[in-house]
CSV table of C-alpha atoms and ligand atoms in Angstrom, one decimal:
chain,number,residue,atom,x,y,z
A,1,UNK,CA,-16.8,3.8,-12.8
A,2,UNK,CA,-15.2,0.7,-12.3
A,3,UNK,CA,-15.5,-2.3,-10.0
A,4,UNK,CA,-12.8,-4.7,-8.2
A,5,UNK,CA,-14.9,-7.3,-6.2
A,6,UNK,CA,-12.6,-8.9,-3.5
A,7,UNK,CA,-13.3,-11.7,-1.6
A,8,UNK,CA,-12.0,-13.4,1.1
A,9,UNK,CA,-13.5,-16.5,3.5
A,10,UNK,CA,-16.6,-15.0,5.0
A,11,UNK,CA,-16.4,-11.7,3.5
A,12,UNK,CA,-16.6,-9.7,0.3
A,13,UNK,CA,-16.8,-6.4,-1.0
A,14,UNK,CA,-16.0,-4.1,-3.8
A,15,UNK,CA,-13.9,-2.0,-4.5
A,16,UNK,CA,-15.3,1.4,-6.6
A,17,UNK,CA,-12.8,3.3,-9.1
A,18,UNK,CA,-13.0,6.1,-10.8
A,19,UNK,CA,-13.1,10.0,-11.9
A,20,UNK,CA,-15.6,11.3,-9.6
A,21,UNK,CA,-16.8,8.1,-7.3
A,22,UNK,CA,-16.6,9.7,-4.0
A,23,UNK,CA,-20.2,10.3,-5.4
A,24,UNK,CA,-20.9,6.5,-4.5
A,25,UNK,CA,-20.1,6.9,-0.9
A,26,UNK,CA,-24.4,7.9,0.2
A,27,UNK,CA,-24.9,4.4,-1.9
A,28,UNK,CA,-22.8,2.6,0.3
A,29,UNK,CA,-23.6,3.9,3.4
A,30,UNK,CA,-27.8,3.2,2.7
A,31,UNK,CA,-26.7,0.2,2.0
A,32,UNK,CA,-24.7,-0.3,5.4
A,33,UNK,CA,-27.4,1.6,7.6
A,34,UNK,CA,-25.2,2.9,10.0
A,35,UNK,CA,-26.7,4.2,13.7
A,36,UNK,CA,-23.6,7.0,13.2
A,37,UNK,CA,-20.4,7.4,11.1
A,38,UNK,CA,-17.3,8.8,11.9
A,39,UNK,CA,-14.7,10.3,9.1
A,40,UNK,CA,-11.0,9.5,10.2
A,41,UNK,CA,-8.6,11.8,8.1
A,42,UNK,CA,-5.9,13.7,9.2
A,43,UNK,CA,-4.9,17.9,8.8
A,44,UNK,CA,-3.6,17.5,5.0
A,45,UNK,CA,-6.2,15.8,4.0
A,46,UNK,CA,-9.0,17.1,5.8
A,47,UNK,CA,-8.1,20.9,4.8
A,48,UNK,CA,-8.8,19.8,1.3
A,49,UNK,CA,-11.6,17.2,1.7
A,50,UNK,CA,-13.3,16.5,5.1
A,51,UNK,CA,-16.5,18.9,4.0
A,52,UNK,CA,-17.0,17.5,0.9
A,53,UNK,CA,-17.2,13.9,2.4
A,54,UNK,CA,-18.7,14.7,5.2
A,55,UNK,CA,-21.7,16.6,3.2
A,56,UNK,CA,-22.0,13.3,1.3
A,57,UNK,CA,-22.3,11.3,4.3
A,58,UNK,CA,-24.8,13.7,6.4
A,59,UNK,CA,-27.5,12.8,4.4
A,60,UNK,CA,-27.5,9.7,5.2
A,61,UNK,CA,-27.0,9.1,9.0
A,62,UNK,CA,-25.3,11.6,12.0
A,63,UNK,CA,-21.5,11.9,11.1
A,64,UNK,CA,-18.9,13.6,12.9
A,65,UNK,CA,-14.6,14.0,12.3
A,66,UNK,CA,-11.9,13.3,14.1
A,67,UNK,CA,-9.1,14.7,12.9
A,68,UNK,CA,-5.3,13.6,12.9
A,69,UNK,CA,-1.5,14.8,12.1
A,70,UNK,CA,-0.2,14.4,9.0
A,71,UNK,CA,3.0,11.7,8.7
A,72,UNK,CA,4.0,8.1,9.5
A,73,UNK,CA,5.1,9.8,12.8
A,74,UNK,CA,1.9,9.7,14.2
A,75,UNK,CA,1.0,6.1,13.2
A,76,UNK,CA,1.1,5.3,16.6
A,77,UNK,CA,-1.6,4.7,19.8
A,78,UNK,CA,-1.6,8.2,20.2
A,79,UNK,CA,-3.9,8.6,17.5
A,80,UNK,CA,-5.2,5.2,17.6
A,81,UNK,CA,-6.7,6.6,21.0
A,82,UNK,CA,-7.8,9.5,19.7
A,83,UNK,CA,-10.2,7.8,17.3
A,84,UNK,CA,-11.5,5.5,19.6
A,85,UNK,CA,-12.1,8.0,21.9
A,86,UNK,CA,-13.8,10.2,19.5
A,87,UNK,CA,-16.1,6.8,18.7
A,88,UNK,CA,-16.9,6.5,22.8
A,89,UNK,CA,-17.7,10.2,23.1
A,90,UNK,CA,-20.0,10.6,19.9
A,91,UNK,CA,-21.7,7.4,21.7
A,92,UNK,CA,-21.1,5.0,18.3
A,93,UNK,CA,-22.6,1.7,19.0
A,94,UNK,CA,-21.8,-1.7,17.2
A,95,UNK,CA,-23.7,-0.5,14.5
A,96,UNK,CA,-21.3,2.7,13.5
A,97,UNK,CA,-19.3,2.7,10.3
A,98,UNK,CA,-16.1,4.7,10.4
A,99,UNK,CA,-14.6,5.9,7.4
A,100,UNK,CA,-10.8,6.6,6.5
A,101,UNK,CA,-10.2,9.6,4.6
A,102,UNK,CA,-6.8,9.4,3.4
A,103,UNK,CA,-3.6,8.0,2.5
A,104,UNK,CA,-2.6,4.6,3.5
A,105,UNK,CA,-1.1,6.0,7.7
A,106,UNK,CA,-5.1,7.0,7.5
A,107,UNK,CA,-6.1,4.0,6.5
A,108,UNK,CA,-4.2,1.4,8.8
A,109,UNK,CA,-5.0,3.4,12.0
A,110,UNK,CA,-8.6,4.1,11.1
A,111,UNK,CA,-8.9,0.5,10.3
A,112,UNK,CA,-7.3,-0.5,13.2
A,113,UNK,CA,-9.5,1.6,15.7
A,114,UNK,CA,-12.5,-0.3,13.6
A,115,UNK,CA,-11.5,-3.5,14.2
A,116,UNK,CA,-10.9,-3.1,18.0
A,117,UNK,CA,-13.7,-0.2,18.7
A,118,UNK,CA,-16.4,-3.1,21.0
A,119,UNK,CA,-14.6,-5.9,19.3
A,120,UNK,CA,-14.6,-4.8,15.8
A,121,UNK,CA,-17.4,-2.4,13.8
A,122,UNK,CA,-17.7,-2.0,10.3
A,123,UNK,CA,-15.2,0.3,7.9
A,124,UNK,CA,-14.6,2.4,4.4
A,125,UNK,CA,-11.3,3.0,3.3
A,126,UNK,CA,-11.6,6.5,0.9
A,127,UNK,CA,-8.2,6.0,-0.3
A,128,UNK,CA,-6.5,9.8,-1.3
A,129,UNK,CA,-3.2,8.8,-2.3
A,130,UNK,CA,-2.2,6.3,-5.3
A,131,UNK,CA,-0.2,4.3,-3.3
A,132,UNK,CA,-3.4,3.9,-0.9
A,133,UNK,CA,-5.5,3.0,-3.9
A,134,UNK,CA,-3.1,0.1,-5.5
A,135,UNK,CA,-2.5,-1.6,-2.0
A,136,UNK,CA,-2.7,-0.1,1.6
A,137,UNK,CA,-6.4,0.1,1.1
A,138,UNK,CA,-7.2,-3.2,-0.2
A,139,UNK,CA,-6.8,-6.7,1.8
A,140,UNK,CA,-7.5,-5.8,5.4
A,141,UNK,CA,-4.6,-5.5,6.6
A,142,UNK,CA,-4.7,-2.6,9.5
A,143,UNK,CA,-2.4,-1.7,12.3
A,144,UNK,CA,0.3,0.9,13.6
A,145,UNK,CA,3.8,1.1,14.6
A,146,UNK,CA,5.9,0.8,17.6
A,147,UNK,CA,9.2,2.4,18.8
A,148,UNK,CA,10.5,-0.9,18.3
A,149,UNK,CA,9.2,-1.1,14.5
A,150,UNK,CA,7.1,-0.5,11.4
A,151,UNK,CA,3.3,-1.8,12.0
A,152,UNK,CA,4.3,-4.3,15.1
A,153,UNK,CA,1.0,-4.3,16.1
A,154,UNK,CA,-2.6,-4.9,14.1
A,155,UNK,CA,-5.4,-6.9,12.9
A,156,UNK,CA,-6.5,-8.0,9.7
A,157,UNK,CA,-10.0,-6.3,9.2
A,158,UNK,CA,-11.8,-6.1,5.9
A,159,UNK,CA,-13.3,-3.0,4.8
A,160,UNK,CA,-17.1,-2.8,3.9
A,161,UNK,CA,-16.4,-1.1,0.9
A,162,UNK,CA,-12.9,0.9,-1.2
A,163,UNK,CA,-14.1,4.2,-2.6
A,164,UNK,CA,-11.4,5.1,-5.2
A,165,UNK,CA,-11.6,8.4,-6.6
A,166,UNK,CA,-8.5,9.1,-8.5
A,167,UNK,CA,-9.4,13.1,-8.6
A,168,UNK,CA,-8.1,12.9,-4.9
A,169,UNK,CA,-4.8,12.6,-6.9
A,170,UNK,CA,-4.8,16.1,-8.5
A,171,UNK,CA,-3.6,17.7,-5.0
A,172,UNK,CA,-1.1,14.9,-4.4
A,173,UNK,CA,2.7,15.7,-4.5
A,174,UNK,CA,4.6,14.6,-7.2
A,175,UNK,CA,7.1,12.6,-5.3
A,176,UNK,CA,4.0,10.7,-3.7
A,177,UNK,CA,2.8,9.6,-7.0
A,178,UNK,CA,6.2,7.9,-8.0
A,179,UNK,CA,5.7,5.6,-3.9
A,180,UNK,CA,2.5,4.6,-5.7
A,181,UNK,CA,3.7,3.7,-9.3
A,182,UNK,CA,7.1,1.8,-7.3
A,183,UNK,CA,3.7,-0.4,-6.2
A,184,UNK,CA,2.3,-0.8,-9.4
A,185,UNK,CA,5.7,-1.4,-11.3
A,186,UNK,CA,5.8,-4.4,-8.4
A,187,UNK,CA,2.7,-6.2,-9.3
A,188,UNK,CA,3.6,-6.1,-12.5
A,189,UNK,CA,6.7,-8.1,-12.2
A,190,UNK,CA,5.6,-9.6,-9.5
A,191,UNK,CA,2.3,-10.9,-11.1
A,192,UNK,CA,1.7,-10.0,-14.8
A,193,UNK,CA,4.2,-9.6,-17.9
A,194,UNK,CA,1.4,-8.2,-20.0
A,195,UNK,CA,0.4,-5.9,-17.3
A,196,UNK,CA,4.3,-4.4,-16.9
A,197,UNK,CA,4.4,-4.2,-20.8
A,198,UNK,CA,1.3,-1.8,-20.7
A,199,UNK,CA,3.4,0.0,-18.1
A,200,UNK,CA,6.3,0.3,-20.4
A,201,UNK,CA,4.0,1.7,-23.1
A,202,UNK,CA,2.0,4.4,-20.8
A,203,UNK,CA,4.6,5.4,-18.2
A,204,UNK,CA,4.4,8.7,-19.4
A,205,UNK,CA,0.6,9.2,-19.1
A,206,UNK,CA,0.4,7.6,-16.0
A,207,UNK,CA,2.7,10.3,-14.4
A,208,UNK,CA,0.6,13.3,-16.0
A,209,UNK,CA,-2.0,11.4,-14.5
A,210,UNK,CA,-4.0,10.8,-17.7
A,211,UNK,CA,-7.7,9.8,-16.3
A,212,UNK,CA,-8.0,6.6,-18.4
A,213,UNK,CA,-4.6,5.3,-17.7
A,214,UNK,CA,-5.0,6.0,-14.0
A,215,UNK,CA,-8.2,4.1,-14.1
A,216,UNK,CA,-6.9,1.5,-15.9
A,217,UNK,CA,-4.0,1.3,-13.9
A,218,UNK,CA,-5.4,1.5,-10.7
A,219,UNK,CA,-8.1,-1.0,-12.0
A,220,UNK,CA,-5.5,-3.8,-12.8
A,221,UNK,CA,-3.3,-3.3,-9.3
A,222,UNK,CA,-6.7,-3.8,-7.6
A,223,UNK,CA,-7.3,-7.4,-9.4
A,224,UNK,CA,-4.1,-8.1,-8.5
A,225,UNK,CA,-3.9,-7.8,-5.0
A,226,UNK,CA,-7.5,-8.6,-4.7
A,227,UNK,CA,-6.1,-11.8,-6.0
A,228,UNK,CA,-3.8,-12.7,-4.1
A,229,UNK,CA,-5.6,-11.6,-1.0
A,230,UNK,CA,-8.7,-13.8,-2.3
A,231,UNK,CA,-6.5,-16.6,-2.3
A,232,UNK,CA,-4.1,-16.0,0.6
A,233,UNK,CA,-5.9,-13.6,3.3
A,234,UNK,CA,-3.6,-14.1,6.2
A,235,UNK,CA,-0.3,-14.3,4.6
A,236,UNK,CA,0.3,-17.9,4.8
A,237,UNK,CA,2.4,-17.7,1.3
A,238,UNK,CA,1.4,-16.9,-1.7
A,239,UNK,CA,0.4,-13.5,-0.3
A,240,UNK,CA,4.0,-12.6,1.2
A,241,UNK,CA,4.9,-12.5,-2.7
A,242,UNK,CA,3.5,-8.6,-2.4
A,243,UNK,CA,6.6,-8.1,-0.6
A,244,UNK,CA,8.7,-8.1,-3.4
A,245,UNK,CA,11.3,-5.4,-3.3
A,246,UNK,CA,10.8,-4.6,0.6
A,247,UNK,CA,13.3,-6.7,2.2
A,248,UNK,CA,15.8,-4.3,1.2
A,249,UNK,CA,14.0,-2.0,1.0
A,250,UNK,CA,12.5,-1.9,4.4
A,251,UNK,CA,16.1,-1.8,5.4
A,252,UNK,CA,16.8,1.5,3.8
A,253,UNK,CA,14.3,2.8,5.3
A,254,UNK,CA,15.6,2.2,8.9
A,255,UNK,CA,19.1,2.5,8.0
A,256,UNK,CA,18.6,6.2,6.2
A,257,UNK,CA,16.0,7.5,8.9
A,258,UNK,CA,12.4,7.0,8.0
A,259,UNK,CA,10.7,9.6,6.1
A,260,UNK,CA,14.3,10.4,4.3
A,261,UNK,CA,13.1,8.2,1.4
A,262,UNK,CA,9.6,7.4,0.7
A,263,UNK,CA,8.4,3.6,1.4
A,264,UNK,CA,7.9,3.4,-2.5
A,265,UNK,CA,11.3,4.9,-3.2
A,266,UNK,CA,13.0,2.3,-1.0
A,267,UNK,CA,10.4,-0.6,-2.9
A,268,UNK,CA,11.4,0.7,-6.2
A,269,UNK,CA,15.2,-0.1,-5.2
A,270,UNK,CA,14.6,-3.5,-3.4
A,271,UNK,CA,13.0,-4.6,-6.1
A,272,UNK,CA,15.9,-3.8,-8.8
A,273,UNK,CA,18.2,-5.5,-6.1
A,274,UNK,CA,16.3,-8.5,-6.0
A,275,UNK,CA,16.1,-8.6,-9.6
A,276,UNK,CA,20.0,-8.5,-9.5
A,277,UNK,CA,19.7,-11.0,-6.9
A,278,UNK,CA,18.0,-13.2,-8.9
A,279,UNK,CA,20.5,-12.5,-11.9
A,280,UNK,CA,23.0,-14.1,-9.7
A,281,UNK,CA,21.3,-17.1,-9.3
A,282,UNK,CA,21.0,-17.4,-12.6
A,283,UNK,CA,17.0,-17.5,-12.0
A,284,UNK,CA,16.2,-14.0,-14.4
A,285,UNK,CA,17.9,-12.9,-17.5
A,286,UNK,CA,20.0,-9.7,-18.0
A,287,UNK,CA,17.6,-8.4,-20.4
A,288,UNK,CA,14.5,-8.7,-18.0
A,289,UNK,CA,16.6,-7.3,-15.1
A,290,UNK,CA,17.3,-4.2,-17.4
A,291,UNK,CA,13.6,-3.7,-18.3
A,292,UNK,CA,13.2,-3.7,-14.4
A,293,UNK,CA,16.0,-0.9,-14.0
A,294,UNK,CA,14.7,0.6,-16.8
A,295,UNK,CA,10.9,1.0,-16.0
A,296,UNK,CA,11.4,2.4,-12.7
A,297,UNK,CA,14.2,4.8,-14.1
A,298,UNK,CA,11.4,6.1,-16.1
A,299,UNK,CA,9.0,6.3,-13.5
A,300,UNK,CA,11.1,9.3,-11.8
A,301,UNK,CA,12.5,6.7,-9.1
A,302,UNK,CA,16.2,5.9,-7.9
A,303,UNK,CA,17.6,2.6,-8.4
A,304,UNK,CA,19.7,2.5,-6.2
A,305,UNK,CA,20.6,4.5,-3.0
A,306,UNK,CA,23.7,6.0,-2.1
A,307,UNK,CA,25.9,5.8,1.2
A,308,UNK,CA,24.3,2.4,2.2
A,309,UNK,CA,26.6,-0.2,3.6
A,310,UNK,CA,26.3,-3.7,2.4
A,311,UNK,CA,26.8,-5.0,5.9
A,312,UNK,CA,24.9,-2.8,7.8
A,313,UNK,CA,21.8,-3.7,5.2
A,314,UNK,CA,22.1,-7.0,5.7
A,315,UNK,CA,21.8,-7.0,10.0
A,316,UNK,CA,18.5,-4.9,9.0
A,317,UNK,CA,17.5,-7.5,6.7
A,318,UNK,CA,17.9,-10.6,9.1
A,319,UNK,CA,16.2,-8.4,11.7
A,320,UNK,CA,12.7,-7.8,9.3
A,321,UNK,CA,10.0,-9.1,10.3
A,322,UNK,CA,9.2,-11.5,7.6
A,323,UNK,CA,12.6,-13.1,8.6
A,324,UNK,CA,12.9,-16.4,10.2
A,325,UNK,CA,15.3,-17.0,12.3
A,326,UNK,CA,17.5,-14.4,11.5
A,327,UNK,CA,17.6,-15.3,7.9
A,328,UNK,CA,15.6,-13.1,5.3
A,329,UNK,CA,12.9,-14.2,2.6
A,330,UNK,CA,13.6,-12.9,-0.6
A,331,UNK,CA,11.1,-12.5,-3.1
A,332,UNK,CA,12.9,-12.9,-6.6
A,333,UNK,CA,11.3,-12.3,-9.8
A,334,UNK,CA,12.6,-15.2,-12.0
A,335,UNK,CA,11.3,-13.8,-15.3
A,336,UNK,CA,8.8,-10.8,-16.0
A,337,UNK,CA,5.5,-11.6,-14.2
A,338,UNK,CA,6.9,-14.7,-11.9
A,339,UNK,CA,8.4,-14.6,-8.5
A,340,UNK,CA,9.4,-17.6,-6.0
A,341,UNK,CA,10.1,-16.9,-2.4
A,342,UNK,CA,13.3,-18.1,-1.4
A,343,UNK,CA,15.7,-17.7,1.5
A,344,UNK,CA,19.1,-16.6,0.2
A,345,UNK,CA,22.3,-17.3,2.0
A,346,UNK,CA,23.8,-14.1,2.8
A,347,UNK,CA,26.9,-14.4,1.2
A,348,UNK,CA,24.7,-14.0,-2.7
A,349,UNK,CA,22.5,-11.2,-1.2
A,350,UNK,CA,26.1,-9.2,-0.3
A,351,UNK,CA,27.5,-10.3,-3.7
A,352,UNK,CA,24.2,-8.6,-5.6
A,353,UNK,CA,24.9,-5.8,-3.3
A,354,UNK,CA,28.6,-4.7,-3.9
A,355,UNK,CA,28.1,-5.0,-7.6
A,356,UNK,CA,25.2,-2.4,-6.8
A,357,UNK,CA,27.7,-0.6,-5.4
A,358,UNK,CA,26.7,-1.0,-2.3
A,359,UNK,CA,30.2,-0.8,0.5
B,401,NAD,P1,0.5,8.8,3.7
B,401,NAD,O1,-0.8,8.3,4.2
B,401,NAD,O2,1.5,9.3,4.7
B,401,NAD,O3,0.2,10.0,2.7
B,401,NAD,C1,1.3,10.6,2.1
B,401,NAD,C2,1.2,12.2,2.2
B,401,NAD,O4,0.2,12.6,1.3
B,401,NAD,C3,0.7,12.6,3.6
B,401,NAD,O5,1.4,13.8,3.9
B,401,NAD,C4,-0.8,12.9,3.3
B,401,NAD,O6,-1.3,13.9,4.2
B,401,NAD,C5,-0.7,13.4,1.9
B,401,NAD,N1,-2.0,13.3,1.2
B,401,NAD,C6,-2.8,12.2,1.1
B,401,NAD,N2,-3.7,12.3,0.2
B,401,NAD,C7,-3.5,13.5,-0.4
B,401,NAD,C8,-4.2,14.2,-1.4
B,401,NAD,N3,-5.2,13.7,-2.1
B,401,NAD,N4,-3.7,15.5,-1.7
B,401,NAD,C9,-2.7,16.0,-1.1
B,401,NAD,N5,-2.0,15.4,-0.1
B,401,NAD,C10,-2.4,14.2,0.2
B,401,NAD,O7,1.3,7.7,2.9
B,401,NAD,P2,0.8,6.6,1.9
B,401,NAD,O8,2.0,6.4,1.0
B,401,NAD,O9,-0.5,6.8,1.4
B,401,NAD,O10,0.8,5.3,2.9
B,401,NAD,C11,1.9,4.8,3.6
B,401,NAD,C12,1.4,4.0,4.7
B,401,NAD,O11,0.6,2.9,4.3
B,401,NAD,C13,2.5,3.4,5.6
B,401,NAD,O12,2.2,3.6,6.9
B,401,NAD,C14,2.5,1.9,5.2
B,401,NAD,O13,2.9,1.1,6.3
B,401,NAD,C15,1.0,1.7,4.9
B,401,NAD,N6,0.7,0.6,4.1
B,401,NAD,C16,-0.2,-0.3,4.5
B,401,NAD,C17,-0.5,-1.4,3.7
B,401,NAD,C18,-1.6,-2.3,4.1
B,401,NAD,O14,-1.7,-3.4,3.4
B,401,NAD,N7,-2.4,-2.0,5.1
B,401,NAD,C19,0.1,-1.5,2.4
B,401,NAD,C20,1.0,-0.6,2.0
B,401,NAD,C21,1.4,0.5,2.9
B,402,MG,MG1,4.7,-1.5,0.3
């Protein structure tokens, strides 16, 4: 087993990885002494999972399930209401812990109902997808989306605890395990050259899920968003550096339909377009932008999306919410392992775009 310790002002915790740590979770919750718990997963997940944790977990205090549907579809108050409902029924007080049992939709609406369930009660994220583990579960932030938008509404709300058991991963579809390396092919750039390199070196075991590299993997994303959480909890800037590759790529999503391409998919391209970005600045070498290409390439992910136009991408792009005033942020990796966040004037971020082939 391995541990991340994350700490932010007022608050620390640590995050458990490993073959086999869903073992921890008794350890954590005597620790806690909860008056109840409640497991938050939804039908996927719970079909495969809910009896071992909630076996674990009975042990140690009363625990009881609420269960939700599967997609980002139902990120929504719909089932935010459902947990918090479940919570007033079962009669949890301020002393209840719930627990989120899944991927990273799991894990913001369970986090949110936490943090707004009698002003905020304690929480565990059990991340079950890789993506989950490298970054929605780690750094508090929790929430759900609107008709109007991706997660519009939320709170930032630490968890007690991140139980990472990468044997979760054995059920998980291949196509979700490429979202989660787009992530971790991101803090590499975005963060550490060495790091990338090792990527370079075990892409191939980290698809065929080779315990020690997951571990190891999964290990270093966790320092490095712990980092940059530690030192930047409510995004005040260095933070909104983890966003590399989601400008665009948060515009794919909306412009193709969400759910046609995964979240990671879309990140994987956003972040070779703001490579090329940067290229065009003359900020990043060719060479570095092709180990980019070339490392997601290998991954299993696109590079770049077809039937996208330029224009069209770039009204999504103003409209993002990390815009200001209608003018997008770009995160741009100026060599392997260092990023500056810059606003670009649109007529270079169109440029990068039509000689992605973008029309
Ligand atoms: P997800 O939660 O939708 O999970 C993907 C799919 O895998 C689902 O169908 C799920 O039921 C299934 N699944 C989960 N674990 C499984 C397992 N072990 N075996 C088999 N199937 C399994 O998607 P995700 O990629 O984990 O998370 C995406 C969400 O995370 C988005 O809503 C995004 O906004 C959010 N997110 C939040 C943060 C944050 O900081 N809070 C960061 C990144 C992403
Ligand atoms: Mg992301």
């Amino acid at each position: 087993m391995k541990e991340v310790q994350v700490k932010v002002p007022g608050h620390s915790y640590t995050i458990k990885l490993g073959s086999g740590v869903i073992k921890e979770l008794p350890a954590e919750l005597k620790r806690l002494n909860p008056s109840s718990c409640l497991i938050a997963t939804n039908i996927t997940v719970g079909s495969l999972y809910l009896k071992k944790a909630t076996d674990l977990c009975n042990g140690m205090c009363r625990t009881e399930s609420v269960v939700l549907p599967d997609g980002e579809a139902y990120k929504d108050w719909g089932s935010v209401s459902a947990i918090l409902e479940k919570l007033a029924s079962m009669g949890a007080d301020r002393k209840s812990v719930v627990i989120a049992l899944g991927g990273g939709v799991v894990g913001d609406l369970a986090g949110f109902a936490a943090a707004i369930y009698m002003r905020g009660i304690r929480f565990i994220q059990v991340p079950t997808t890789l993506l989950a583990m490298v970054d929605s579960s780690v750094g508090g932030k929790t929430g759900m989306n609107m008709t109007a938008g991706k997660n519009l509404v939320g709170t930032f709300h630490q968890p007690e605890a991140v139980i990472a058991d990468s044997d979760f991963l054995r059920t998980l579809p291949e196509r979700e395990i490429g979202a989660g390396i787009a992530e971790i092919i991101k803090h590499g750039v975005l963060a550490d050259k060495t790091y990338f390199e090792e990527l370079e070196r075990d892409m191939e075991k980290l698809r065929a899920l080779d315990p020690e590299t997951v571990a190891k993997v999964v290990g270093r994303s966790c320092e490095i968003k712990a980092g940059v959480v530690s030192r930047d909890e409510k995004e005040k800037g260095e933070r909104a550096k983890l966003n590399l590759g989601h400008t665009f790529g948060h515009a794919i999503e909306k412009l193709t339909g969400y759910g046609t391409w995964l979240h990671g998919e879309a990140v994987a391209v956003g972040t070779v377009l703001a490579a090329v970005t940067a290229e065009k600045q003359g900020k990043i070498n060719c060479g570095d932008v092709k180990r980019i290409q070339d490392l997601i390439h290998r991954a299993g992910l696109p590079v770049r999306i077809a039937g996208i136009s330029a224009s069209k991408a770039i009204e999504a792009m103003k409209g993002d919410k990390k815009s200001t005033k209608g003018v997008p942020h770009f995160i741009l990796p100026v060599a392997i392992g260092t990023t500056v966040i810059e606003e670009v004037p649109e007529g270079l971020i169109k440029e990068a775009l039509l000689e992605e082939g973008y029309e």
